[in-house]
Amino acid sequence: MIGKLKVYADRMSQPCRAVLIFCRLNGIDFEEIKVDISKRHHLSLEFTEVNPLQKVPAILHGNLNLFESHAILVYLSSAFPGIADHWYPTDVFKRAKVNSVLDWHHSNLRYGEVNYVSNTVLGPALGRPRNPKAAAEAETVLLSSLSKLENIWLNGDGRFLLGSFQPSIADLSLVCELTQLEVLDETDRSRILSPYKKVLGWIEDTRTATNPHFEEMHNILYRAKKKFQQQRSRIAESGTETSNKMGRHSKM
Amino acid sequence: MKLKVYADRMSQPSRAILIFCKVNGIDFEEIHIELSKRQQLSPEFQAINPFKKVPAIVDGRFNLFERYPADVSRKAKIHAVLDWHHLNLRRGAAGFVLNTVLAPLLGLPLNKEAAAEAEKVLTSSLSTIENIWLKGDGQYLLGGFRPSIADLSLVCEIMQLQLLDEKEHDRILGPHKKVQTWIASTRNATKPHFDEVHNVLYKLKLRLSLKQSSQADGERKSGIKGPIISKM
């Protein structure tokens, strides 16, 4: 009998949240092992044995160690009994389409989002200098990706990606990515997302379809969001930027 | 309806699909979409792939745009390599070749900063392949004894480095012995289709190296060094 599934995760990481939500939603029995990126746990010898690429999420299931969140989601869909078909359809055509969104995601939505947030909020919080050029480049990719979601991927009769009536692992992965934008300042986040009405509706629909697990797994992100907001107000009040202070007080 | 594959053989992922189809005796029609002539931007092609990228296929009722072991764990590991590939090897290799060799051909400015960044990602990715993905008993990725779609996809990506001049190519690939052996194994396992599909690339490589030597001759004769921009 295969041992219990172990999921190595940091809930501040978007792909980790997608895997955790998927497991909870589908009643998969697993042990969550916290790997705190901000404390560099991912670089430890123990974790490197689980994932030599030193990234989360990673899983251990019996003899299998696996990393890359999409590969994990696909594996879990196939390896556990009773998972509803809409998550990763067995129909070859439908499955291929889900795969194409998952492929597109890496260099588009994820790339844009990660680099934008990193160069405007998360990087400075970790004491790194702001990089307006990189932020501008990332924003271009992010906006282009949102536009493609709005006009191409969300075309169709259903409310989910590829016109589906129920969410797939692609919906879960991409919406977890977009939720990371919560750490931006409200004006900025609104500016970026508000033109995309379908995208906004889809984020809500995916959250609803995966609650209460979605909200639970995002709690740490909402807390971080609050901290960043407080820091921003303090800076606004004091009128100066104190990057050292941010670094020490940051939960990141 | 026969499978249609829309491809440009100058595109690494297009080559992977074509080789896969040929090796596996899949009956298909290859439709050439010439990127250098911007054919991917045509309304007809946009109807096939609204993202205007190659490769794309049309199979039966559906448009699809982006040999598989049955064993779930092995399949999962192959997915992991395919996932890793996008922002690692592909980003590094394509970025480096674009910003050192291809940009002038496409009328784009050379971007030294982007080239340096891409080289970092490329070198790191080759190291990861050498030390992690090629670990195991077999000569293929994940210790496999036979190639998977991951081997095909990644090797086609690395082949784009053929466009670099010999010194650059050797400097970048030279340190990675396992990688070199693996490229040769994959090429061997998929012949003659591998080389046939790569012909376009080999022809361009030849043209580029001829240009490079005549450039060097010209510089020697005139005693004047050519502009930095022209690597050809």
Tab-separated table of C-alpha atoms in Angstrom:
chain	number	residue	atom	x	y	z
A	1	MET	CA	0.000	0.000	0.000
A	2	ILE	CA	1.330	3.429	-0.931
A	3	GLY	CA	2.186	5.734	2.001
A	4	LYS	CA	0.149	8.868	2.724
A	5	LEU	CA	0.578	11.707	0.260
A	6	LYS	CA	2.907	14.447	1.515
A	7	VAL	CA	2.558	17.932	0.083
A	8	TYR	CA	5.475	20.302	0.635
A	9	ALA	CA	4.103	23.812	0.390
A	10	ASP	CA	4.269	27.460	1.348
A	11	ARG	CA	0.796	28.999	1.182
A	12	MET	CA	2.303	32.306	0.047
A	13	SER	CA	3.066	30.502	-3.225
A	14	GLN	CA	0.322	30.506	-5.839
A	15	PRO	CA	1.032	27.055	-7.290
A	16	CYS	CA	1.120	25.604	-3.746
A	17	ARG	CA	-2.327	26.946	-3.016
A	18	ALA	CA	-3.728	25.391	-6.181
A	19	VAL	CA	-2.434	21.951	-5.153
A	20	LEU	CA	-3.663	22.282	-1.546
A	21	ILE	CA	-7.125	23.470	-2.583
A	22	PHE	CA	-7.389	20.616	-5.070
A	23	CYS	CA	-6.523	18.045	-2.411
A	24	ARG	CA	-8.976	19.450	0.137
A	25	LEU	CA	-11.806	19.807	-2.366
A	26	ASN	CA	-11.432	16.239	-3.515
A	27	GLY	CA	-11.090	14.721	-0.073
A	28	ILE	CA	-7.563	13.488	-0.759
A	29	ASP	CA	-5.907	12.300	2.422
A	30	PHE	CA	-2.587	14.125	2.764
A	31	GLU	CA	-0.076	15.669	5.123
A	32	GLU	CA	0.862	19.299	4.490
A	33	ILE	CA	4.501	20.042	5.273
A	34	LYS	CA	5.295	23.710	5.503
A	35	VAL	CA	8.389	24.906	3.617
A	36	ASP	CA	8.854	28.556	4.570
A	37	ILE	CA	10.391	30.327	1.578
A	38	SER	CA	10.961	33.526	3.526
A	39	LYS	CA	13.127	31.505	5.930
A	40	ARG	CA	14.832	29.773	2.988
A	41	HIS	CA	13.669	26.312	4.054
A	42	HIS	CA	13.503	25.354	0.391
A	43	LEU	CA	17.300	25.486	0.301
A	44	SER	CA	17.739	22.976	3.133
A	45	LEU	CA	19.405	19.618	2.555
A	46	GLU	CA	16.244	17.752	3.579
A	47	PHE	CA	14.060	19.590	1.132
A	48	THR	CA	16.623	19.342	-1.679
A	49	GLU	CA	16.234	15.578	-1.384
A	50	VAL	CA	12.528	15.945	-2.041
A	51	ASN	CA	13.053	18.430	-4.886
A	52	PRO	CA	16.581	18.976	-6.237
A	53	LEU	CA	15.254	22.085	-8.007
A	54	GLN	CA	14.471	23.518	-4.543
A	55	LYS	CA	11.022	24.811	-5.375
A	56	VAL	CA	7.534	24.382	-3.981
A	57	PRO	CA	5.133	22.727	-4.355
A	58	ALA	CA	6.553	19.227	-4.340
A	59	ILE	CA	4.924	15.946	-3.350
A	60	LEU	CA	5.994	12.558	-2.056
A	61	HIS	CA	3.654	9.691	-2.763
A	62	GLY	CA	5.100	6.289	-2.028
A	63	ASN	CA	8.186	6.059	-4.220
A	64	LEU	CA	7.243	9.001	-6.360
A	65	ASN	CA	8.657	12.424	-5.725
A	66	LEU	CA	7.211	15.003	-8.036
A	67	PHE	CA	7.459	18.744	-8.522
A	68	GLU	CA	5.991	21.365	-10.930
A	69	SER	CA	2.445	22.202	-9.881
A	70	HIS	CA	0.780	21.345	-13.180
A	71	ALA	CA	2.402	17.931	-13.268
A	72	ILE	CA	1.245	17.434	-9.665
A	73	LEU	CA	-2.339	18.452	-10.415
A	74	VAL	CA	-2.436	16.141	-13.423
A	75	TYR	CA	-0.983	13.284	-11.392
A	76	LEU	CA	-3.441	13.742	-8.511
A	77	SER	CA	-6.349	13.808	-10.980
A	78	SER	CA	-5.265	10.441	-12.344
A	79	ALA	CA	-3.885	8.711	-9.291
A	80	PHE	CA	-6.754	9.149	-6.844
A	81	PRO	CA	-10.153	7.513	-7.258
A	82	GLY	CA	-13.390	9.445	-7.405
A	83	ILE	CA	-12.042	12.740	-8.757
A	84	ALA	CA	-14.744	14.358	-10.896
A	85	ASP	CA	-13.964	14.295	-14.609
A	86	HIS	CA	-14.234	18.062	-15.135
A	87	TRP	CA	-10.973	18.663	-13.258
A	88	TYR	CA	-8.937	16.916	-15.955
A	89	PRO	CA	-11.273	15.373	-18.541
A	90	THR	CA	-10.578	11.887	-19.832
A	91	ASP	CA	-11.870	12.932	-23.259
A	92	VAL	CA	-8.689	13.356	-25.311
A	93	PHE	CA	-9.732	16.570	-27.027
A	94	LYS	CA	-10.940	18.261	-23.855
A	95	ARG	CA	-7.850	17.166	-21.979
A	96	ALA	CA	-5.605	18.484	-24.731
A	97	LYS	CA	-7.291	21.868	-24.500
A	98	VAL	CA	-6.788	21.996	-20.737
A	99	ASN	CA	-3.132	21.117	-21.338
A	100	SER	CA	-2.797	23.983	-23.786
A	101	VAL	CA	-3.964	26.516	-21.172
A	102	LEU	CA	-1.586	25.032	-18.626
A	103	ASP	CA	1.257	25.333	-21.148
A	104	TRP	CA	0.379	28.888	-22.121
A	105	HIS	CA	0.218	29.950	-18.492
A	106	HIS	CA	3.937	29.621	-17.674
A	107	SER	CA	5.339	32.249	-20.006
A	108	ASN	CA	2.291	34.475	-19.986
A	109	LEU	CA	0.058	34.994	-16.983
A	110	ARG	CA	2.477	33.540	-14.467
A	111	TYR	CA	5.515	35.277	-15.909
A	112	GLY	CA	3.733	38.645	-16.056
A	113	GLU	CA	2.134	38.386	-12.638
A	114	VAL	CA	5.153	37.106	-10.721
A	115	ASN	CA	7.515	39.668	-12.183
A	116	TYR	CA	5.087	42.554	-11.732
A	117	VAL	CA	4.337	41.792	-8.085
A	118	SER	CA	7.970	41.004	-7.369
A	119	ASN	CA	9.216	44.282	-8.839
A	120	THR	CA	6.594	46.488	-7.197
A	121	VAL	CA	5.739	44.972	-3.815
A	122	LEU	CA	7.380	41.709	-2.782
A	123	GLY	CA	10.925	42.541	-3.848
A	124	PRO	CA	11.084	45.866	-1.976
A	125	ALA	CA	9.528	44.154	1.050
A	126	LEU	CA	12.475	41.763	1.043
A	127	GLY	CA	14.910	44.658	0.835
A	128	ARG	CA	15.487	44.502	-2.920
A	129	PRO	CA	15.604	47.750	-4.880
A	130	ARG	CA	12.593	48.684	-7.008
A	131	ASN	CA	13.069	48.014	-10.700
A	132	PRO	CA	10.636	50.191	-12.651
A	133	LYS	CA	11.897	48.950	-16.011
A	134	ALA	CA	11.324	45.301	-15.121
A	135	ALA	CA	7.960	46.221	-13.589
A	136	ALA	CA	6.892	47.971	-16.794
A	137	GLU	CA	7.951	45.008	-18.929
A	138	ALA	CA	6.142	42.591	-16.634
A	139	GLU	CA	3.040	44.756	-16.689
A	140	THR	CA	2.958	44.564	-20.487
A	141	VAL	CA	3.014	40.773	-20.336
A	142	LEU	CA	0.438	40.713	-17.546
A	143	LEU	CA	-1.999	42.981	-19.384
A	144	SER	CA	-1.551	41.069	-22.603
A	145	SER	CA	-2.296	37.836	-20.742
A	146	LEU	CA	-5.401	39.280	-19.100
A	147	SER	CA	-6.568	40.404	-22.502
A	148	LYS	CA	-6.102	36.900	-23.910
A	149	LEU	CA	-8.034	35.436	-20.999
A	150	GLU	CA	-10.829	37.938	-21.538
A	151	ASN	CA	-11.062	37.540	-25.283
A	152	ILE	CA	-9.906	34.025	-26.059
A	153	TRP	CA	-9.680	31.616	-23.163
A	154	LEU	CA	-12.997	32.708	-21.610
A	155	ASN	CA	-14.921	32.487	-24.890
A	156	GLY	CA	-17.806	30.077	-24.899
A	157	ASP	CA	-21.041	29.202	-23.164
A	158	GLY	CA	-19.770	28.250	-19.735
A	159	ARG	CA	-18.281	30.532	-17.098
A	160	PHE	CA	-14.934	28.744	-16.900
A	161	LEU	CA	-11.914	28.523	-19.171
A	162	LEU	CA	-12.471	27.039	-22.626
A	163	GLY	CA	-16.190	27.706	-22.271
A	164	SER	CA	-16.598	24.949	-19.718
A	165	PHE	CA	-19.474	24.756	-17.297
A	166	GLN	CA	-17.277	23.434	-14.526
A	167	PRO	CA	-13.754	24.309	-13.419
A	168	SER	CA	-10.679	22.333	-14.416
A	169	ILE	CA	-7.208	22.308	-12.878
A	170	ALA	CA	-6.405	25.140	-15.298
A	171	ASP	CA	-9.039	27.393	-13.692
A	172	LEU	CA	-7.658	26.598	-10.247
A	173	SER	CA	-4.054	27.209	-11.227
A	174	LEU	CA	-4.682	30.496	-13.040
A	175	VAL	CA	-7.061	31.960	-10.462
A	176	CYS	CA	-4.600	31.221	-7.654
A	177	GLU	CA	-2.054	33.112	-9.725
A	178	LEU	CA	-4.342	36.114	-10.113
A	179	THR	CA	-5.166	36.196	-6.417
A	180	GLN	CA	-1.535	37.088	-5.766
A	181	LEU	CA	-2.413	40.537	-7.141
A	182	GLU	CA	-4.221	41.147	-3.823
A	183	VAL	CA	-0.918	42.313	-2.342
A	184	LEU	CA	-0.783	45.275	-4.709
A	185	ASP	CA	-2.104	48.604	-3.546
A	186	GLU	CA	-5.849	48.868	-4.241
A	187	THR	CA	-5.582	51.547	-6.902
A	188	ASP	CA	-2.963	49.639	-8.810
A	189	ARG	CA	-4.849	46.352	-8.587
A	190	SER	CA	-8.061	47.999	-9.692
A	191	ARG	CA	-6.329	49.721	-12.575
A	192	ILE	CA	-4.944	46.432	-13.807
A	193	LEU	CA	-7.974	44.186	-13.373
A	194	SER	CA	-11.048	46.354	-13.791
A	195	PRO	CA	-11.073	46.518	-17.608
A	196	TYR	CA	-11.482	42.735	-17.709
A	197	LYS	CA	-15.093	42.046	-16.751
A	198	LYS	CA	-15.177	38.397	-17.797
A	199	VAL	CA	-11.936	37.727	-15.920
A	200	LEU	CA	-13.371	39.305	-12.755
A	201	GLY	CA	-16.534	37.219	-13.046
A	202	TRP	CA	-14.509	34.085	-13.630
A	203	ILE	CA	-12.324	34.670	-10.567
A	204	GLU	CA	-15.488	34.944	-8.448
A	205	ASP	CA	-17.017	31.832	-10.002
A	206	THR	CA	-13.871	29.806	-9.388
A	207	ARG	CA	-13.693	30.973	-5.785
A	208	THR	CA	-17.320	30.059	-5.241
A	209	ALA	CA	-16.833	26.644	-6.802
A	210	THR	CA	-13.885	25.871	-4.539
A	211	ASN	CA	-14.950	27.447	-1.234
A	212	PRO	CA	-14.470	27.183	1.704
A	213	HIS	CA	-11.080	25.704	0.815
A	214	PHE	CA	-10.139	28.606	-1.472
A	215	GLU	CA	-10.602	31.195	1.267
A	216	GLU	CA	-8.880	29.028	3.852
A	217	MET	CA	-5.771	28.488	1.731
A	218	HIS	CA	-5.597	32.184	0.884
A	219	ASN	CA	-5.770	33.407	4.483
A	220	ILE	CA	-2.041	33.890	4.747
A	221	LEU	CA	-2.090	35.976	1.578
A	222	TYR	CA	-4.902	38.182	2.914
A	223	ARG	CA	-2.925	38.708	6.114
A	224	ALA	CA	0.151	39.672	4.076
A	225	LYS	CA	-2.064	42.026	2.046
A	226	LYS	CA	-3.134	43.764	5.257
A	227	LYS	CA	0.462	44.121	6.415
A	228	PHE	CA	1.502	45.671	3.113
A	229	GLN	CA	-1.445	48.078	3.294
A	230	GLN	CA	-0.426	49.133	6.790
A	231	GLN	CA	3.170	49.616	5.693
A	232	ARG	CA	2.036	51.718	2.755
A	233	SER	CA	-0.104	53.953	5.012
A	234	ARG	CA	2.759	54.341	7.481
A	235	ILE	CA	5.074	55.375	4.673
A	236	ALA	CA	2.474	57.760	3.290
A	237	GLU	CA	2.054	59.310	6.735
A	238	SER	CA	5.751	59.607	7.464
A	239	GLY	CA	6.364	60.905	3.944
A	240	THR	CA	9.577	58.920	3.555
A	241	GLU	CA	10.444	55.502	2.223
A	242	THR	CA	12.214	53.320	4.765
A	243	SER	CA	13.076	50.122	2.974
A	244	ASN	CA	15.081	48.693	5.892
A	245	LYS	CA	12.091	48.998	8.194
A	246	MET	CA	9.910	47.204	5.678
A	247	GLY	CA	12.428	44.404	5.399
A	248	ARG	CA	12.522	43.710	9.129
A	249	HIS	CA	8.792	43.952	9.742
A	250	SER	CA	7.769	42.091	6.620
A	251	LYS	CA	6.211	38.686	7.125
A	252	MET	CA	7.660	37.744	3.761
B	1	MET	CA	-10.372	14.342	-41.865
B	2	LYS	CA	-6.584	14.056	-41.997
B	3	LEU	CA	-4.618	15.675	-39.185
B	4	LYS	CA	-3.272	19.070	-40.232
B	5	VAL	CA	-0.114	20.422	-38.646
B	6	TYR	CA	0.557	24.119	-39.071
B	7	ALA	CA	4.295	24.617	-38.648
B	8	ASP	CA	7.425	26.535	-39.447
B	9	ARG	CA	10.487	24.277	-39.291
B	10	MET	CA	12.507	27.228	-38.004
B	11	SER	CA	10.430	26.905	-34.832
B	12	GLN	CA	11.747	24.476	-32.270
B	13	PRO	CA	8.351	23.297	-30.950
B	14	SER	CA	7.110	22.894	-34.548
B	15	ARG	CA	10.001	20.539	-35.268
B	16	ALA	CA	9.243	18.429	-32.211
B	17	ILE	CA	5.672	17.868	-33.378
B	18	LEU	CA	6.677	17.065	-36.972
B	19	ILE	CA	9.347	14.590	-35.908
B	20	PHE	CA	6.923	12.945	-33.485
B	21	CYS	CA	4.295	12.514	-36.205
B	22	LYS	CA	6.784	11.086	-38.694
B	23	VAL	CA	8.464	8.716	-36.248
B	24	ASN	CA	5.084	7.355	-35.197
B	25	GLY	CA	3.691	7.005	-38.699
B	26	ILE	CA	0.852	9.450	-38.039
B	27	ASP	CA	-0.836	10.382	-41.289
B	28	PHE	CA	-0.845	14.152	-41.528
B	29	GLU	CA	-0.637	17.155	-43.811
B	30	GLU	CA	2.051	19.732	-43.044
B	31	ILE	CA	0.987	23.288	-43.730
B	32	HIS	CA	3.866	25.730	-43.815
B	33	ILE	CA	3.336	28.967	-41.929
B	34	GLU	CA	6.329	31.146	-42.680
B	35	LEU	CA	7.085	33.269	-39.638
B	36	SER	CA	9.666	35.371	-41.472
B	37	LYS	CA	6.876	36.402	-43.870
B	38	ARG	CA	4.513	37.006	-40.925
B	39	GLN	CA	2.011	34.456	-42.215
B	40	GLN	CA	1.042	33.657	-38.634
B	41	LEU	CA	-0.699	37.023	-38.573
B	42	SER	CA	-3.081	36.219	-41.416
B	43	PRO	CA	-6.834	36.072	-40.679
B	44	GLU	CA	-6.909	32.485	-41.974
B	45	PHE	CA	-4.296	31.332	-39.527
B	46	GLN	CA	-5.827	33.370	-36.724
B	47	ALA	CA	-8.979	31.315	-37.164
B	48	ILE	CA	-6.874	28.216	-36.486
B	49	ASN	CA	-4.959	29.715	-33.574
B	50	PRO	CA	-6.115	33.018	-32.126
B	51	PHE	CA	-2.737	33.245	-30.397
B	52	LYS	CA	-1.077	33.422	-33.809
B	53	LYS	CA	1.696	30.995	-32.896
B	54	VAL	CA	3.018	27.754	-34.311
B	55	PRO	CA	2.698	24.846	-33.983
B	56	ALA	CA	-1.051	24.340	-34.117
B	57	ILE	CA	-3.085	21.360	-35.234
B	58	VAL	CA	-6.538	20.745	-36.572
B	59	ASP	CA	-7.868	17.295	-35.889
B	60	GLY	CA	-11.402	16.347	-36.754
B	61	ARG	CA	-13.914	18.584	-35.079
B	62	PHE	CA	-11.574	20.567	-32.901
B	63	ASN	CA	-8.817	23.100	-33.244
B	64	LEU	CA	-6.044	22.394	-30.819
B	65	PHE	CA	-3.248	24.703	-30.188
B	66	GLU	CA	-0.732	23.961	-27.541
B	67	ARG	CA	3.535	8.324	-26.694
B	68	TYR	CA	2.961	8.505	-23.583
B	69	PRO	CA	3.678	5.845	-21.058
B	70	ALA	CA	0.581	4.476	-19.403
B	71	ASP	CA	2.308	4.390	-16.014
B	72	VAL	CA	0.855	7.325	-14.062
B	73	SER	CA	4.045	8.108	-12.151
B	74	ARG	CA	6.246	8.095	-15.205
B	75	LYS	CA	3.740	10.212	-17.085
B	76	ALA	CA	3.732	12.668	-14.180
B	77	LYS	CA	7.508	12.973	-14.268
B	78	ILE	CA	7.432	13.687	-17.980
B	79	HIS	CA	4.869	16.408	-17.317
B	80	ALA	CA	7.218	17.880	-14.731
B	81	VAL	CA	10.005	18.199	-17.306
B	82	LEU	CA	7.615	19.680	-19.857
B	83	ASP	CA	6.408	22.212	-17.270
B	84	TRP	CA	9.942	23.128	-16.200
B	85	HIS	CA	10.976	23.597	-19.817
B	86	HIS	CA	8.901	26.714	-20.581
B	87	LEU	CA	10.641	29.184	-18.270
B	88	ASN	CA	13.988	27.466	-18.187
B	89	LEU	CA	15.521	25.837	-21.237
B	90	ARG	CA	13.131	27.407	-23.727
B	91	ARG	CA	13.363	30.846	-22.239
B	92	GLY	CA	17.174	30.664	-22.054
B	93	ALA	CA	17.889	29.064	-25.423
B	94	ALA	CA	15.344	30.980	-27.478
B	95	GLY	CA	16.206	34.257	-25.754
B	96	PHE	CA	19.927	33.787	-26.281
B	97	VAL	CA	19.710	32.826	-29.958
B	98	LEU	CA	17.233	35.630	-30.647
B	99	ASN	CA	19.355	38.308	-29.032
B	100	THR	CA	22.659	37.237	-30.553
B	101	VAL	CA	21.918	35.832	-33.998
B	102	LEU	CA	18.284	35.972	-35.099
B	103	ALA	CA	17.371	39.540	-34.215
B	104	PRO	CA	19.325	41.167	-37.084
B	105	LEU	CA	17.753	38.703	-39.523
B	106	LEU	CA	14.315	39.721	-38.300
B	107	GLY	CA	15.159	43.409	-38.421
B	108	LEU	CA	15.170	43.725	-34.628
B	109	PRO	CA	17.829	45.513	-32.583
B	110	LEU	CA	20.363	43.391	-30.683
B	111	ASN	CA	19.822	43.546	-26.947
B	112	LYS	CA	23.039	42.764	-25.087
B	113	GLU	CA	21.359	42.931	-21.701
B	114	ALA	CA	18.662	40.470	-22.722
B	115	ALA	CA	21.315	38.211	-24.276
B	116	ALA	CA	23.316	38.149	-21.043
B	117	GLU	CA	20.230	37.397	-18.975
B	118	ALA	CA	19.145	34.668	-21.371
B	119	GLU	CA	22.609	33.137	-21.301
B	120	LYS	CA	22.416	32.856	-17.526
B	121	VAL	CA	19.103	31.038	-17.730
B	122	LEU	CA	20.388	28.841	-20.551
B	123	THR	CA	23.560	27.813	-18.742
B	124	SER	CA	21.654	27.125	-15.561
B	125	SER	CA	19.100	25.034	-17.464
B	126	LEU	CA	21.779	22.986	-19.210
B	127	SER	CA	23.319	22.328	-15.800
B	128	THR	CA	19.982	21.201	-14.456
B	129	ILE	CA	19.546	18.820	-17.374
B	130	GLU	CA	23.119	17.510	-16.986
B	131	ASN	CA	22.918	16.970	-13.234
B	132	ILE	CA	19.277	16.302	-12.473
B	133	TRP	CA	17.086	15.415	-15.426
B	134	LEU	CA	19.657	13.073	-17.010
B	135	LYS	CA	20.283	11.155	-13.795
B	136	GLY	CA	19.483	7.478	-13.962
B	137	ASP	CA	20.265	4.298	-15.841
B	138	GLY	CA	19.006	5.118	-19.325
B	139	GLN	CA	20.370	7.691	-21.796
B	140	TYR	CA	17.180	9.745	-21.889
B	141	LEU	CA	15.539	12.208	-19.521
B	142	LEU	CA	14.442	10.814	-16.168
B	143	GLY	CA	16.711	7.817	-16.698
B	144	GLY	CA	14.517	6.527	-19.497
B	145	PHE	CA	15.729	3.852	-21.892
B	146	ARG	CA	13.555	5.245	-24.642
B	147	PRO	CA	12.791	8.829	-25.628
B	148	SER	CA	9.605	10.516	-24.498
B	149	ILE	CA	7.949	13.644	-25.851
B	150	ALA	CA	10.005	15.571	-23.303
B	151	ASP	CA	13.256	14.387	-24.917
B	152	LEU	CA	11.986	15.396	-28.340
B	153	SER	CA	10.749	18.790	-27.226
B	154	LEU	CA	13.882	19.738	-25.302
B	155	VAL	CA	16.366	18.470	-27.881
B	156	CYS	CA	14.607	20.423	-30.640
B	157	GLU	CA	14.980	23.483	-28.450
B	158	ILE	CA	18.720	22.937	-27.971
B	159	MET	CA	19.177	22.381	-31.709
B	160	GLN	CA	18.368	26.061	-32.246
B	161	LEU	CA	21.807	26.729	-30.733
B	162	GLN	CA	23.244	25.380	-34.014
B	163	LEU	CA	22.716	28.887	-35.362
B	164	LEU	CA	25.387	30.256	-33.045
B	165	ASP	CA	28.912	30.500	-34.376
B	166	GLU	CA	31.079	27.425	-33.647
B	167	LYS	CA	33.010	29.008	-30.804
B	168	GLU	CA	29.903	30.229	-28.997
B	169	HIS	CA	28.155	26.907	-29.506
B	170	ASP	CA	31.117	24.969	-28.102
B	171	ARG	CA	31.569	27.374	-25.229
B	172	ILE	CA	27.976	26.919	-24.126
B	173	LEU	CA	27.464	23.209	-24.767
B	174	GLY	CA	31.034	21.998	-24.291
B	175	PRO	CA	30.943	21.568	-20.502
B	176	HIS	CA	27.831	19.369	-20.642
B	177	LYS	CA	28.930	15.891	-21.715
B	178	LYS	CA	25.771	14.017	-20.777
B	179	VAL	CA	23.672	16.601	-22.608
B	180	GLN	CA	25.709	16.123	-25.777
B	181	THR	CA	25.367	12.352	-25.627
B	182	TRP	CA	21.647	12.682	-24.999
B	183	ILE	CA	21.178	14.953	-28.024
B	184	ALA	CA	22.974	12.374	-30.183
B	185	SER	CA	20.876	9.521	-28.758
B	186	THR	CA	17.618	11.360	-29.403
B	187	ARG	CA	18.698	12.251	-32.931
B	188	ASN	CA	19.614	8.659	-33.565
B	189	ALA	CA	16.381	7.307	-32.163
B	190	THR	CA	14.296	9.518	-34.443
B	191	LYS	CA	16.227	9.319	-37.687
B	192	PRO	CA	15.894	9.975	-40.535
B	193	HIS	CA	13.055	12.313	-39.593
B	194	PHE	CA	15.115	14.350	-37.131
B	195	ASP	CA	17.629	15.564	-39.668
B	196	GLU	CA	15.036	15.918	-42.400
B	197	VAL	CA	12.912	18.230	-40.287
B	198	HIS	CA	16.012	20.160	-39.203
B	199	ASN	CA	17.204	20.773	-42.762
B	200	VAL	CA	15.870	24.324	-42.829
B	201	LEU	CA	17.883	25.072	-39.705
B	202	TYR	CA	21.058	23.455	-41.094
B	203	LYS	CA	20.745	25.472	-44.318
B	204	LEU	CA	20.426	28.699	-42.370
B	205	LYS	CA	23.418	27.721	-40.236
B	206	LEU	CA	25.471	27.229	-43.397
B	207	ARG	CA	24.410	30.590	-44.814
B	208	LEU	CA	25.280	32.293	-41.531
B	209	SER	CA	28.720	30.701	-41.299
B	210	LEU	CA	29.501	31.610	-44.917
B	211	LYS	CA	28.506	35.179	-44.168
B	212	GLN	CA	30.690	35.119	-41.068
B	213	SER	CA	33.767	33.966	-43.041
B	214	SER	CA	33.256	36.439	-45.870
B	215	GLN	CA	32.791	39.151	-43.234
B	216	ALA	CA	36.059	38.101	-41.608
B	217	ASP	CA	37.802	38.074	-45.020
B	218	GLY	CA	36.433	41.498	-45.837
B	219	GLU	CA	37.665	42.860	-42.528
B	220	ARG	CA	41.115	41.368	-43.057
B	221	LYS	CA	41.392	42.821	-46.571
B	222	SER	CA	40.166	46.282	-45.682
B	223	GLY	CA	41.893	46.326	-42.308
B	224	ILE	CA	38.755	47.853	-40.814
B	225	LYS	CA	36.773	46.105	-38.129
B	226	GLY	CA	33.109	45.659	-38.947
B	227	PRO	CA	30.341	47.242	-36.829
B	228	ILE	CA	29.729	45.532	-33.497
B	229	ILE	CA	26.116	44.843	-34.429
B	230	SER	CA	26.874	42.493	-37.281
B	231	LYS	CA	27.716	39.056	-35.933
B	232	MET	CA	27.138	37.581	-39.322
